[in-house]
PDB file of C-alpha atoms in Angstrom:
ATOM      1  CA  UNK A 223     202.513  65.405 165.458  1.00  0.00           C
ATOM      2  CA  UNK A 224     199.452  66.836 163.038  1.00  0.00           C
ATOM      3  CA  UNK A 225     197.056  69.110 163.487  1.00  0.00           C
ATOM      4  CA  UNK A 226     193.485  68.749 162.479  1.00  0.00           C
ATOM      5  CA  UNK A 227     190.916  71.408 161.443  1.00  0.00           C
ATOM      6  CA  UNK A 228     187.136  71.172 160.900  1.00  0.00           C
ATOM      7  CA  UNK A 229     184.677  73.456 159.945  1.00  0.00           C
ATOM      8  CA  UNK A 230     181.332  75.083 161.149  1.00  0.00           C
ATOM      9  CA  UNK A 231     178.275  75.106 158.588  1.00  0.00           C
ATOM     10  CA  UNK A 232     177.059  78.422 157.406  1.00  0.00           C
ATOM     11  CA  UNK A 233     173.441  77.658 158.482  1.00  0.00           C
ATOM     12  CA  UNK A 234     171.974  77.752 161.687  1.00  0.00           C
ATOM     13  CA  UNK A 235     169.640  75.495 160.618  1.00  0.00           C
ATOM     14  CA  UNK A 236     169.291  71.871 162.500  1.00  0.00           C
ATOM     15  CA  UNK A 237     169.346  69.931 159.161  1.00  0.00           C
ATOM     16  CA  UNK A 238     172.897  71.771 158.234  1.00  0.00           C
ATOM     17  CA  UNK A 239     174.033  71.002 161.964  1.00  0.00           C
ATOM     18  CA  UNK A 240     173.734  67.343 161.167  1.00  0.00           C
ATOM     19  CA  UNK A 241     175.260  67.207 157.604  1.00  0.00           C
ATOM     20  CA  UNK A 242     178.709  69.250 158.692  1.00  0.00           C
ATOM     21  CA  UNK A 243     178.452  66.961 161.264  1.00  0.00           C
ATOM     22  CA  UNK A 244     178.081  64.018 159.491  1.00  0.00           C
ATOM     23  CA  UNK A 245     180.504  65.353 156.886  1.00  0.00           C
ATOM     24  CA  UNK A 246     183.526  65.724 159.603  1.00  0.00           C
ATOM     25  CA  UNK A 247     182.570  62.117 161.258  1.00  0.00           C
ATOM     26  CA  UNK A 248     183.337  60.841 157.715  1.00  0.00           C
ATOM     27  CA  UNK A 249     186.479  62.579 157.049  1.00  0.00           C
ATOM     28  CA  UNK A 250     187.682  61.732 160.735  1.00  0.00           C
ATOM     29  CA  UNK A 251     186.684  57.686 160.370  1.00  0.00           C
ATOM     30  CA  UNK A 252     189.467  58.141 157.256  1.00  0.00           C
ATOM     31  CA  UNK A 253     191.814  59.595 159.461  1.00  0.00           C
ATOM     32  CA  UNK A 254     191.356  56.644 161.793  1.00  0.00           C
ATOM     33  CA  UNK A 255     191.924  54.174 159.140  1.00  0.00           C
ATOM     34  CA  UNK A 256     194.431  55.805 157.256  1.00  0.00           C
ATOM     35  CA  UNK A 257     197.174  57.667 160.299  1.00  0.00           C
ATOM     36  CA  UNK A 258     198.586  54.964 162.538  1.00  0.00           C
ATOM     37  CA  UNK A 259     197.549  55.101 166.306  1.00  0.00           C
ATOM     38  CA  UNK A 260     200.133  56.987 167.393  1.00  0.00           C
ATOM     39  CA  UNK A 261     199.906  60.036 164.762  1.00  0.00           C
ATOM     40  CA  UNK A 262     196.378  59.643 165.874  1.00  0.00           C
ATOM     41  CA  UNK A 263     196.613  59.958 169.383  1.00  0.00           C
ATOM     42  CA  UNK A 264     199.559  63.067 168.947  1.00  0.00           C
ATOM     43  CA  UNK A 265     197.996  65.408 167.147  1.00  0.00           C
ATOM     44  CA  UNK A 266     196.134  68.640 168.118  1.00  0.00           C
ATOM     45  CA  UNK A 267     192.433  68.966 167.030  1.00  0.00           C
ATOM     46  CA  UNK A 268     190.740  72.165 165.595  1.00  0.00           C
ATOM     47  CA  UNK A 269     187.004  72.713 165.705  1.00  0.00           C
ATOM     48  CA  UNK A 270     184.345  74.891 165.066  1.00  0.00           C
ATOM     49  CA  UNK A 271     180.631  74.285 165.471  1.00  0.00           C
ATOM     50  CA  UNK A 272     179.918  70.543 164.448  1.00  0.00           C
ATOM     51  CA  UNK A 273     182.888  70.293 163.551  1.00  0.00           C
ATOM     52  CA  UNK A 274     184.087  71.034 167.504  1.00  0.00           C
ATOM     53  CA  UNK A 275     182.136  67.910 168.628  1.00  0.00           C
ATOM     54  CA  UNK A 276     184.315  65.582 166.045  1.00  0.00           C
ATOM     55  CA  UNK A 277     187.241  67.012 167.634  1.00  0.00           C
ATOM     56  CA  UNK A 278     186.683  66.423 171.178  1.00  0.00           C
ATOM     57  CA  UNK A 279     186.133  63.162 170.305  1.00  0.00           C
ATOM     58  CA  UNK A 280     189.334  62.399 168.591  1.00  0.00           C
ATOM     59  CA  UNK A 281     191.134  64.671 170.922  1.00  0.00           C
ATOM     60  CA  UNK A 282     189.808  62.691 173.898  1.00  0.00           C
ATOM     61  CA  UNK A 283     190.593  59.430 171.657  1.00  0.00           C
ATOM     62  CA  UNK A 284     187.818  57.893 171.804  1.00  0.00           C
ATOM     63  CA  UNK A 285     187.942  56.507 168.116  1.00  0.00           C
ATOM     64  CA  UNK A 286     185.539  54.982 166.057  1.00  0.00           C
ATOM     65  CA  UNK A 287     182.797  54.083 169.406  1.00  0.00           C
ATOM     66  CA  UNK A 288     182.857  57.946 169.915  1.00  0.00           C
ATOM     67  CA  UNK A 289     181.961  58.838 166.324  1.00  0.00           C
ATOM     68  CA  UNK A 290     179.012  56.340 166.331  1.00  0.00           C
ATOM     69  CA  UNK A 291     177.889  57.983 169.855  1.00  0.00           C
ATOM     70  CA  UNK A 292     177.869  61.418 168.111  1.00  0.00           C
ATOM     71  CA  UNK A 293     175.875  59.986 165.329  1.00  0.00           C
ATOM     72  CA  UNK A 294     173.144  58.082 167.509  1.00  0.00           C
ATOM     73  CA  UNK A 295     172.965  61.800 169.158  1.00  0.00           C
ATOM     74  CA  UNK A 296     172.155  62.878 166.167  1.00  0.00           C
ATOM     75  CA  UNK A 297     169.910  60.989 165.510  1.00  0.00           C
ATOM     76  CA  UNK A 298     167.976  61.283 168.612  1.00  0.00           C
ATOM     77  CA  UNK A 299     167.939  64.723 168.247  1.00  0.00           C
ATOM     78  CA  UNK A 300     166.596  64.608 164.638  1.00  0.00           C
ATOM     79  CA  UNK A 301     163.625  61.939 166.208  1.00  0.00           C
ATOM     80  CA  UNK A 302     162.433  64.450 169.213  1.00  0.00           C
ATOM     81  CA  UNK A 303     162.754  67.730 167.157  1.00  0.00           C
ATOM     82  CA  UNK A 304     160.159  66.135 164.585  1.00  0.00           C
ATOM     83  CA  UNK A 305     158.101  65.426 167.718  1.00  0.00           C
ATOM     84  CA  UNK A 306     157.415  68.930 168.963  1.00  0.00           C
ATOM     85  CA  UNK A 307     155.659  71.234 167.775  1.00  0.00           C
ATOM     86  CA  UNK A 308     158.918  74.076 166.862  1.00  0.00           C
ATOM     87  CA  UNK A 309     161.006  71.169 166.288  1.00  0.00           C
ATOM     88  CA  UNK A 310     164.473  71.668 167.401  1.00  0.00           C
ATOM     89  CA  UNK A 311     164.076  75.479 168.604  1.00  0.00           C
ATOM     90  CA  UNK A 312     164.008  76.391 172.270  1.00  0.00           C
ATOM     91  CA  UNK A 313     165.416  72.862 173.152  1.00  0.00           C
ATOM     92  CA  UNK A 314     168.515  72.925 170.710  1.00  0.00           C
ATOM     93  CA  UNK A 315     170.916  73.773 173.422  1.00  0.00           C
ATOM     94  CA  UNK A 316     169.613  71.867 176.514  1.00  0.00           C
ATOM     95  CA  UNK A 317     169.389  68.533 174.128  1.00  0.00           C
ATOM     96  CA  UNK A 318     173.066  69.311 173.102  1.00  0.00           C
ATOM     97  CA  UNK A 319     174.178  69.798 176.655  1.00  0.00           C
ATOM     98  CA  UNK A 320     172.878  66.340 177.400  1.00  0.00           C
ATOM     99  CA  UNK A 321     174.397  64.620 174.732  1.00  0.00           C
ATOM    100  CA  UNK A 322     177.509  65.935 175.322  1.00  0.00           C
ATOM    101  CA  UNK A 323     177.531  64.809 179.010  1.00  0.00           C
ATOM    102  CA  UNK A 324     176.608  61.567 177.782  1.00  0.00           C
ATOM    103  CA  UNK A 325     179.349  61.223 174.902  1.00  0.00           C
ATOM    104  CA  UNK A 326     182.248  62.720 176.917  1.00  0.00           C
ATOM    105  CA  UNK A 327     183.508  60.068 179.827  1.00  0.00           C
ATOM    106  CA  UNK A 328     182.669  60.940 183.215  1.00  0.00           C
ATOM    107  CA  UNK A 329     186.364  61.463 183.944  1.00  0.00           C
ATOM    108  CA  UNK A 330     188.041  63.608 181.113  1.00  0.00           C
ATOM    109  CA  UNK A 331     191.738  64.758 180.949  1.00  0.00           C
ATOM    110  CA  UNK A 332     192.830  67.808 180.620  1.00  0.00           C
ATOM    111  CA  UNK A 333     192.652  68.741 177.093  1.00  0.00           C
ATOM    112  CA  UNK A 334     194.476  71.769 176.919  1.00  0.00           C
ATOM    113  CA  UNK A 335     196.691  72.390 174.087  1.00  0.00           C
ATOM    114  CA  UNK A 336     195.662  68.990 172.437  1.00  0.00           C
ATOM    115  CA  UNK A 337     192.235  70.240 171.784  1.00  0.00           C
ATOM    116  CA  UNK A 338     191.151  74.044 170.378  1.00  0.00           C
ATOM    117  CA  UNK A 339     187.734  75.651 169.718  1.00  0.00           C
ATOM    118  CA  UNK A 340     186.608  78.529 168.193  1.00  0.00           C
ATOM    119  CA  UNK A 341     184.097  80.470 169.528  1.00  0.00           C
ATOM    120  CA  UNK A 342     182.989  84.637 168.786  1.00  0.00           C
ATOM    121  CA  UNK A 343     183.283  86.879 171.707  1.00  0.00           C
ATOM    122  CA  UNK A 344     180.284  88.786 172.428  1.00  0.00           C
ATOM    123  CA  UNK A 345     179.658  91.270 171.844  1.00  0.00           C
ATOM    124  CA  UNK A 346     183.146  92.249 170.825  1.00  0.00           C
ATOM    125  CA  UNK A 347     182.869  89.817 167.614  1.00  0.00           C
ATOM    126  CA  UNK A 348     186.316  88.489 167.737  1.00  0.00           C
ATOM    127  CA  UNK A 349     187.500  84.961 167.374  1.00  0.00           C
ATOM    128  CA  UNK A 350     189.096  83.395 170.432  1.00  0.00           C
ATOM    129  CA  UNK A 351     190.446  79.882 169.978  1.00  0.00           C
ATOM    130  CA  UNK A 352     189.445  78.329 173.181  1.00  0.00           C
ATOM    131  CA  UNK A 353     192.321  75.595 174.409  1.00  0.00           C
ATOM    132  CA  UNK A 354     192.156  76.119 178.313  1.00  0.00           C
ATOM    133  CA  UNK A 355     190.367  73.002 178.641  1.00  0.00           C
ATOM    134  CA  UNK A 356     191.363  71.139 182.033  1.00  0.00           C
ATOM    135  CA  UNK A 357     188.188  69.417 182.817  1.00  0.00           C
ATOM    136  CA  UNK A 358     184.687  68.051 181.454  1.00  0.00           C
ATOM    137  CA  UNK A 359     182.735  71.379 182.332  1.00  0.00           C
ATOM    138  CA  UNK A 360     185.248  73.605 180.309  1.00  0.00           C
ATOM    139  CA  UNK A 361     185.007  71.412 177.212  1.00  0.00           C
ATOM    140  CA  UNK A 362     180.934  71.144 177.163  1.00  0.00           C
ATOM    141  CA  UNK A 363     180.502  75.331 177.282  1.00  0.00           C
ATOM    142  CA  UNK A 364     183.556  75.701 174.826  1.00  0.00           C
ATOM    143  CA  UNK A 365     181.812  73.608 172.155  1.00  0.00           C
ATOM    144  CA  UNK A 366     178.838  74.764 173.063  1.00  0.00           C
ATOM    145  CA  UNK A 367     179.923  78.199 172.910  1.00  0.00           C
ATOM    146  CA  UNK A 368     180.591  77.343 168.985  1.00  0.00           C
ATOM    147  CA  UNK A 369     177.574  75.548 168.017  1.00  0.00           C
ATOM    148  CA  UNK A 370     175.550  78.886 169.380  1.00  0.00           C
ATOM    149  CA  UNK A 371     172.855  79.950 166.738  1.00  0.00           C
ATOM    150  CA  UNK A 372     170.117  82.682 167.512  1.00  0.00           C
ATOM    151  CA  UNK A 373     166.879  81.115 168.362  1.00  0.00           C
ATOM    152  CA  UNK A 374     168.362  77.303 167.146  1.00  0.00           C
ATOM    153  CA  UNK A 375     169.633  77.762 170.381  1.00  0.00           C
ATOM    154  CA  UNK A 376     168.409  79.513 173.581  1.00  0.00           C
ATOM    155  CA  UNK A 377     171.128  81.689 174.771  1.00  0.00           C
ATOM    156  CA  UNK A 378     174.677  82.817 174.063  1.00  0.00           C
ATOM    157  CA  UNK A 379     177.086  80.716 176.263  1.00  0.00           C
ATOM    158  CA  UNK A 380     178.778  82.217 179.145  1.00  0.00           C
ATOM    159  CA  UNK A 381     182.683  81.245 179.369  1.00  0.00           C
ATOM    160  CA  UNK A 382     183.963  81.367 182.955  1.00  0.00           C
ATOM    161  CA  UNK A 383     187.626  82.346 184.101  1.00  0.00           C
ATOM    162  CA  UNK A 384     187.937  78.573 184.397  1.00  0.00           C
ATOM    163  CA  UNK A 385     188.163  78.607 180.001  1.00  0.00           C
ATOM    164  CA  UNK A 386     189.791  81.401 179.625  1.00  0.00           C
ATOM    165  CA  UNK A 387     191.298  85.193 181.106  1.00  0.00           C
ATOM    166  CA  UNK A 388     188.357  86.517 181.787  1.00  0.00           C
ATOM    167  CA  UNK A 389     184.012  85.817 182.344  1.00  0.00           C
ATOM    168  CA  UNK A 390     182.706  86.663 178.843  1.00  0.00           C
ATOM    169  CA  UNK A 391     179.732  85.209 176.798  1.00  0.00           C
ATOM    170  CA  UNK A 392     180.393  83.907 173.405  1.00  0.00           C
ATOM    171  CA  UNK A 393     178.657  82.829 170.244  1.00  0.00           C
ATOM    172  CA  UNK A 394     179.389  80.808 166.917  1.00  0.00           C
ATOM    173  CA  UNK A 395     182.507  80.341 166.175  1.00  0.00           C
ATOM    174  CA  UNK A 396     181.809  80.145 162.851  1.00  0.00           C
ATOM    175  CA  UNK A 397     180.827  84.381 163.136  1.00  0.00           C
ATOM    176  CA  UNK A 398     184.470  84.633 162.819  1.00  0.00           C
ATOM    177  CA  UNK A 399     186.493  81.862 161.859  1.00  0.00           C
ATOM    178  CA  UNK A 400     184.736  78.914 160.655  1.00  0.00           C
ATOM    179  CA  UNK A 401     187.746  76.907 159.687  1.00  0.00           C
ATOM    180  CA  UNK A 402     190.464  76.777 162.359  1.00  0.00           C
ATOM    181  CA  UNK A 403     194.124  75.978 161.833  1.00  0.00           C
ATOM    182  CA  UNK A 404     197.384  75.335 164.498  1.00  0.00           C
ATOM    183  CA  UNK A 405     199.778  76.217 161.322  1.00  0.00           C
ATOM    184  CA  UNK A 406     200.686  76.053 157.944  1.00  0.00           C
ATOM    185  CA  UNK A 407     200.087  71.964 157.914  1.00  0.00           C
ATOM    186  CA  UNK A 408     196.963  71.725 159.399  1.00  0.00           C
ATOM    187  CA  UNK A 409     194.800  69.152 157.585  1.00  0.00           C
ATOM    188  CA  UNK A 410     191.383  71.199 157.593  1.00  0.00           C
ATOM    189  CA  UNK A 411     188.034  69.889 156.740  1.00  0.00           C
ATOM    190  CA  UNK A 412     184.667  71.279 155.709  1.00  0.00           C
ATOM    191  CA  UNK A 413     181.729  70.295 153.946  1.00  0.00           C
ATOM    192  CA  UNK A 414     181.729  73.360 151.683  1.00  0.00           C
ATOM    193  CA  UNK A 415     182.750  72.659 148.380  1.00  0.00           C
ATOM    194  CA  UNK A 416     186.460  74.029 147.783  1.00  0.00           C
ATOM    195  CA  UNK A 417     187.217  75.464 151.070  1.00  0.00           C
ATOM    196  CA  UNK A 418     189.127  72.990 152.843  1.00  0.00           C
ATOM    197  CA  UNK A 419     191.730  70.172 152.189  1.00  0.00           C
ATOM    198  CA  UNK A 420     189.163  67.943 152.649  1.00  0.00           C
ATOM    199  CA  UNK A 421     185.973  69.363 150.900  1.00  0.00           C
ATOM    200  CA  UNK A 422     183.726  68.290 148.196  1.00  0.00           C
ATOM    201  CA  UNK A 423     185.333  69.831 144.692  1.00  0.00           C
ATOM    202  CA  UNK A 424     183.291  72.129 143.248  1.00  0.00           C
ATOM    203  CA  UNK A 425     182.630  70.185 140.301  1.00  0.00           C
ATOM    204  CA  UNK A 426     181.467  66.944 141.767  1.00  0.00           C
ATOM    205  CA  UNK A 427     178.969  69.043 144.513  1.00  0.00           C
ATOM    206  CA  UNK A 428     177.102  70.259 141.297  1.00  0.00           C
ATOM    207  CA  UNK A 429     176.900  66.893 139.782  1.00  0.00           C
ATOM    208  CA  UNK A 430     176.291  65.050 142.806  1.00  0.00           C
ATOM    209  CA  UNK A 431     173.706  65.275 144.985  1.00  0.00           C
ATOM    210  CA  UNK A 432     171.741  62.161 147.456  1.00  0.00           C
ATOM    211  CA  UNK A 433     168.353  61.308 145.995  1.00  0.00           C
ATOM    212  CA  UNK A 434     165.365  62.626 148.389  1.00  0.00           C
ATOM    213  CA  UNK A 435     163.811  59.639 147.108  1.00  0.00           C
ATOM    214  CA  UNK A 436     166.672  57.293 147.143  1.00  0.00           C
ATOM    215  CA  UNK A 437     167.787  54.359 149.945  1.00  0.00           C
ATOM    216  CA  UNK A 438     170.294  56.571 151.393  1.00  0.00           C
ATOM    217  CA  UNK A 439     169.837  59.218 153.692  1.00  0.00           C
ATOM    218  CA  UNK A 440     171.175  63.096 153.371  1.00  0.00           C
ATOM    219  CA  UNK A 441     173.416  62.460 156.968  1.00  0.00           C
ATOM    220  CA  UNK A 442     174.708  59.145 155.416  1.00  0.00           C
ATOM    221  CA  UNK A 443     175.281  60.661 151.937  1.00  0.00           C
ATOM    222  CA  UNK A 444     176.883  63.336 153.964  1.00  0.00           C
ATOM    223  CA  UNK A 445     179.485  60.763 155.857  1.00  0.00           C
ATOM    224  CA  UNK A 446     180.219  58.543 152.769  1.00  0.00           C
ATOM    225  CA  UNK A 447     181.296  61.785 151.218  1.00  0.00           C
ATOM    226  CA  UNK A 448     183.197  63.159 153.896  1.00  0.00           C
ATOM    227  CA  UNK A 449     185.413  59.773 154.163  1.00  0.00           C
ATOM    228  CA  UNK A 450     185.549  59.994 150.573  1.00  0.00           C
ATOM    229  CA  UNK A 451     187.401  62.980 150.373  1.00  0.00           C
ATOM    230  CA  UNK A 452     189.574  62.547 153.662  1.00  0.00           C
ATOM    231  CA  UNK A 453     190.941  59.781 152.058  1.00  0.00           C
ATOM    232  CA  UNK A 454     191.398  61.492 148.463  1.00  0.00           C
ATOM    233  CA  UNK A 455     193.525  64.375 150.242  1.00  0.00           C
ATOM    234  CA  UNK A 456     195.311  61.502 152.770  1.00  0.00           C
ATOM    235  CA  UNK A 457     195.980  59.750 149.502  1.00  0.00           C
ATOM    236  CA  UNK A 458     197.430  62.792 147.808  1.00  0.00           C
ATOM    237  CA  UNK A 459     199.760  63.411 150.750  1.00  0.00           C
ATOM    238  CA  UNK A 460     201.043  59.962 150.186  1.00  0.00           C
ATOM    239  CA  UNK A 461     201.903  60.343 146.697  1.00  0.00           C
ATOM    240  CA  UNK A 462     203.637  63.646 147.269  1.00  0.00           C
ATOM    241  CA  UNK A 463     205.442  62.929 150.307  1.00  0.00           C
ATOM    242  CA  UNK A 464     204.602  65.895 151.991  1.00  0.00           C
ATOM    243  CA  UNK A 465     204.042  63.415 155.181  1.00  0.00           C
ATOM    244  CA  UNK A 466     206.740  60.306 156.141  1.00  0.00           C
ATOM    245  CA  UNK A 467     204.949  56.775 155.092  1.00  0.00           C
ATOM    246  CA  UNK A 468     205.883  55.960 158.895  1.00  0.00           C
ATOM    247  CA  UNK A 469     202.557  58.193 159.837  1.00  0.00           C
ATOM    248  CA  UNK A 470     200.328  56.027 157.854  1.00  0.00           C
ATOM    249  CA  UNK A 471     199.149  52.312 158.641  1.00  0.00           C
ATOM    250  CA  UNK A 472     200.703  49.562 156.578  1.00  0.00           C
ATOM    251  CA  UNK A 473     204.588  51.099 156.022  1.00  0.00           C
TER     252      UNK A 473
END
């Protein structure tokens, strides 16, 4: 059984929403391909901000079909912020809400201890890693909880006894810890260059950056990367043998 962490953006702007996003989509579709179905469908899954939405859906393991539901989300987002006049502020969290409900099946299992979110207690300021997550309901306000941005979004999210010991509200996740891990071999992810297993390197995010001009967008640039360097790390596990062959397809 692995454990998989991905990261928050440090903007709270909508554009940086959908490239962490986008980013952790990539990285999980090389999971997917790489891990065989049963690593897959063992594992815990870490997640903060953006990153919390990619891990509901391969916590609830809802594969590939999920990750191209997030990204059509995105996408309509990205369509109806363009057509009002503030864009994407004062509707950021109701439009999130609804995607969510959409994305996530009707009936969802209990995803407690499987799947873990971090969110900032308010107005304390301390991390919580939210994993008391027995129905639909609790897993909507925990990752909404994360992805909480002054003004982006409306209001800070309030957590009922239902998610965890006691009523609180809650903000980012990312206020406090932006790249969640279950242990010492958590495979973490984030589109920051260097930070994560998974991450651009620092010296191909200077040299390499997606044309505004060019065929390809910033959100696919964003995904081709992030698959990019999911495998490159998977690959590297491989070849060291820090992980038994048996947990990846094809041995």
């Amino acid at each position: 059984m692995g454990a998989f962490g991905v990261a928050a953006g440090d903007s709270a702007l909508a554009q940086a929403f959908r490239l962490d996003l986008f980013y952790c989509i990539g990285a999980a579709e090389a999971v997917l391909d790489e891990f065989t179905d049963r690593v897959v469908a063992g594992s815990r899954y870490l997640g903060c901000g953006a990153g919390a939405l990619v891990a509901a859906v391969m916590a609830l393991g809802l594969g590939k079909t999920g990750l191209d539901r997030l990204m059509d989300a995105a996408a309509q987002w990205e369509s109806e912020s363009r057509s009002t006049l503030l864009g994407p502020l004062t509707t950021t969290a109701a439009f999130l809400r609804a995607q969510l409900d959409e994305v996530l099946p009707i009936t969802t299992p209990d995803l407690t201890g499987r799947l873990f979110v971090s969110v900032t207690r308010f107005p304390s300021m301390e991390n919580e890693l939210l994993t008391k997550l027995p129905n639909k309901q609790c897993i909507i306000d925990a990752i909404m909880a994360s992805c909480y941005q002054p003004v982006i979004h409306e209001s800070p999210i309030r957590l009922e006894e239902s998610v965890r010991h006691m009523d609180t509200h809650a903000v980012a996740g990312s206020y406090s810890n932006r790249l969640p891990q279950y242990d010492g071999r958590t495979i973490t992810v984030s589109r920051v260059p260097g930070e994560a297993n998974a991450s651009p390197s620092l010296d191909r995010a200077q040299r390499v950056t997606p044309k505004a001009d060019g065929p390809e967008s910033a959100t696919e640039f964003a995904r081709r990367q992030g698959d990019a360097d999911g495998r490159t790390y998977l690959e590297g596990l491989k070849a060291s043998g820090s992980i038994t062959l048996c947990a990846f397809k094809g041995f």
